[in-house]
Short mmCIF file of C-alpha atoms in Angstrom, two decimals:
data_model
loop_
_atom_site.label_atom_id
_atom_site.label_comp_id
_atom_site.label_asym_id
_atom_site.label_seq_id
_atom_site.Cartn_x
_atom_site.Cartn_y
_atom_site.Cartn_z
CA PHE R 1 66.16 138.86 -36.76
CA VAL R 2 65.45 135.45 -38.20
CA ALA R 3 64.10 133.28 -35.80
CA MET R 4 64.68 129.28 -35.61
CA GLY R 5 63.02 127.21 -38.60
CA ALA R 6 62.43 130.10 -40.83
CA THR R 7 63.51 129.82 -44.41
CA VAL R 8 64.95 132.61 -46.66
CA HIS R 9 65.08 131.88 -50.23
CA SER R 10 67.35 133.05 -52.69
CA GLY R 11 67.12 136.61 -53.71
CA ALA R 12 64.45 137.69 -50.60
CA THR R 13 65.59 140.70 -48.62
CA ILE R 14 65.82 140.86 -44.66
CA GLU R 15 66.67 144.43 -43.54
CA SER R 16 68.11 145.23 -40.16
CA GLY R 17 65.78 145.29 -37.71
CA ALA R 18 63.28 143.32 -39.48
CA ILE R 19 61.76 140.19 -37.67
CA VAL R 20 60.68 136.80 -39.24
CA ALA R 21 58.84 134.55 -37.01
CA ALA R 22 60.00 130.97 -36.28
CA GLY R 23 58.91 128.31 -39.13
CA SER R 24 58.15 131.47 -41.50
CA VAL R 25 59.20 131.12 -45.49
CA ILE R 26 60.50 133.95 -47.10
CA SER R 27 60.02 133.60 -50.68
CA LYS R 28 62.17 134.54 -53.45
CA GLY R 29 62.19 138.56 -54.49
CA THR R 30 60.49 139.60 -50.98
CA LYS R 31 61.68 142.40 -49.16
CA VAL R 32 60.84 142.80 -45.39
CA PRO R 33 61.52 146.27 -44.14
CA SER R 34 63.37 147.05 -40.89
CA GLY R 35 61.01 147.18 -37.90
CA GLN R 36 58.33 144.94 -39.38
CA ILE R 37 57.36 141.41 -38.48
CA TRP R 38 56.52 138.93 -40.90
CA ALA R 39 55.04 135.31 -40.39
CA GLY R 40 53.66 132.34 -42.44
CA ASN R 41 54.18 130.47 -45.03
CA PRO R 42 54.46 132.37 -47.14
CA ALA R 43 55.39 134.87 -44.78
CA GLN R 44 53.53 138.27 -44.90
CA TYR R 45 53.23 141.53 -43.22
CA LEU R 46 51.98 140.97 -39.61
CA ARG R 47 52.67 144.16 -38.01
CA ASP R 48 55.22 146.82 -36.94
CA ALA R 49 57.58 145.59 -34.25
CA SER R 50 56.92 147.82 -30.78
CA ALA R 51 59.89 149.50 -29.32
CA GLU R 52 60.48 146.92 -26.76
CA GLU R 53 60.47 144.35 -29.44
CA ARG R 54 63.04 146.23 -31.22
CA GLU R 55 65.20 146.55 -28.31
CA VAL R 56 65.13 142.68 -27.58
CA ILE R 57 66.24 142.24 -30.92
CA LYS R 58 69.41 144.71 -30.55
CA GLU R 59 70.11 142.84 -27.13
CA HIS R 60 69.93 139.41 -28.86
CA ALA R 61 72.31 140.63 -31.71
CA SER R 62 74.78 141.84 -28.96
CA GLU R 63 74.64 138.22 -27.45
CA SER R 64 74.92 136.65 -30.54
CA VAL R 65 78.08 138.39 -31.09
CA GLU R 66 79.42 137.50 -28.05
CA LEU R 67 78.44 133.79 -28.37
CA ALA R 68 80.37 133.77 -31.91
CA ARG R 69 83.45 135.57 -30.34
CA ILE R 70 83.49 132.56 -27.71
CA HIS R 71 82.79 129.94 -30.27
CA ASN R 72 85.69 131.35 -32.31
CA GLU R 73 87.98 131.17 -29.36
CA GLU R 74 87.27 127.49 -28.67
CA THR R 75 87.54 126.56 -32.20
CA ASP R 76 91.05 127.58 -32.27
CA LEU R 77 91.67 125.09 -30.24
CA THR R 78 92.45 121.49 -30.93
CA PHE R 79 90.11 118.99 -29.46
CA ARG R 80 93.06 117.92 -26.92
CA GLU R 81 93.36 121.52 -25.68
CA LEU R 82 89.48 121.98 -24.82
CA MET R 83 89.33 118.99 -22.96
CA ASP R 84 92.49 119.98 -20.97
CA HIS R 85 90.70 123.13 -20.29
CA GLU R 86 87.80 121.43 -19.22
CA ASP R 87 89.69 119.13 -17.14
CA GLU R 88 91.51 122.00 -16.00
CA THR R 89 88.45 124.10 -14.95
CA THR R 90 86.44 121.28 -13.61
CA ARG R 91 89.33 120.30 -11.04
CA LYS R 92 89.53 123.83 -10.10
CA ASP R 93 85.73 124.08 -9.57
CA VAL R 94 85.36 120.79 -7.49
CA ILE R 95 88.61 120.71 -5.68
CA SER R 96 91.45 122.98 -5.22
CA SER R 97 94.02 120.85 -3.21
CA SER R 98 94.68 117.43 -2.45
CA GLU R 99 94.23 118.40 1.23
CA GLU R 100 90.86 119.52 0.68
CA MET R 101 90.19 116.27 -1.17
CA ALA R 102 91.30 114.16 1.74
CA GLU R 103 89.16 116.44 4.31
CA LEU R 104 86.44 115.71 1.83
CA LEU R 105 86.59 112.03 1.69
CA TRP R 106 87.15 112.01 5.42
CA ASP R 107 83.80 113.94 6.06
CA LEU R 108 82.35 110.95 3.54
CA GLY R 109 83.76 108.37 5.86
CA TYR R 110 86.56 107.28 3.92
CA PRO R 111 89.83 106.42 6.19
CA ARG R 112 92.92 108.66 5.72
CA ASN R 113 95.47 105.99 6.61
CA GLU R 114 95.77 102.61 7.66
CA ARG R 115 95.04 102.87 11.21
CA ASP R 116 91.65 104.62 10.37
CA MET R 117 90.74 101.69 8.29
CA GLU R 118 91.37 99.21 11.10
CA PHE R 119 89.08 101.31 13.28
CA ILE R 120 86.29 101.26 10.70
CA GLU R 121 86.92 97.75 9.90
CA GLN R 122 86.77 96.97 13.83
CA ARG R 123 83.14 99.11 13.93
CA ILE R 124 81.97 97.38 10.77
CA HIS R 125 82.78 93.95 12.94
CA ASP R 126 81.21 95.06 15.95
CA ASP R 127 78.16 96.54 14.46
CA PHE R 128 77.68 93.42 12.49
CA MET R 129 78.17 91.21 15.84
CA THR R 130 75.53 93.48 18.01
CA ASP R 131 72.82 93.03 15.12
CA ARG R 132 73.60 89.13 15.04
CA ALA R 133 73.27 89.14 18.91
CA LEU R 134 70.11 91.15 18.53
CA GLU R 135 68.50 88.83 15.83
CA ASP R 136 69.59 85.67 18.02
CA ALA R 137 67.89 87.05 21.13
CA SER R 138 64.93 88.10 19.10
CA ALA R 139 64.61 84.20 17.78
CA ASP R 140 65.27 83.27 21.41
CA GLN R 141 62.39 85.19 22.53
CA ALA R 142 60.10 83.77 19.83
CA ASN R 143 61.17 80.51 20.67
CA GLU R 144 59.96 80.38 24.24
#
């Protein structure tokens, strides 16, 4: 396992199961044996990896293989195919039918039809007129 930012020079050997710490520099001709942790610049033997650390490295390797498989599948697609797939997935996640969309918009206060729109316009007008009447009444009281 070679952590982020580590540099492995040409001619160096990292055995399977070895761990190279982040930012470390493995010099030409250096051999990092399996089961050891190396760190620093230039990298030096730090200690043997614990059984738990070796297990985490195996899990990480399996995860990396799966991510590489997914990457390979995605890069086999054209950009347009990727975007179409993303759009399709997003649409399915957000809304499964136009009826659900209409219901969602109605719940948010959007009109379903022309009659609803007229009702909403009337409500806005009535609310405005009520607010204006209250303001006028307050102004009259203040003037008295």
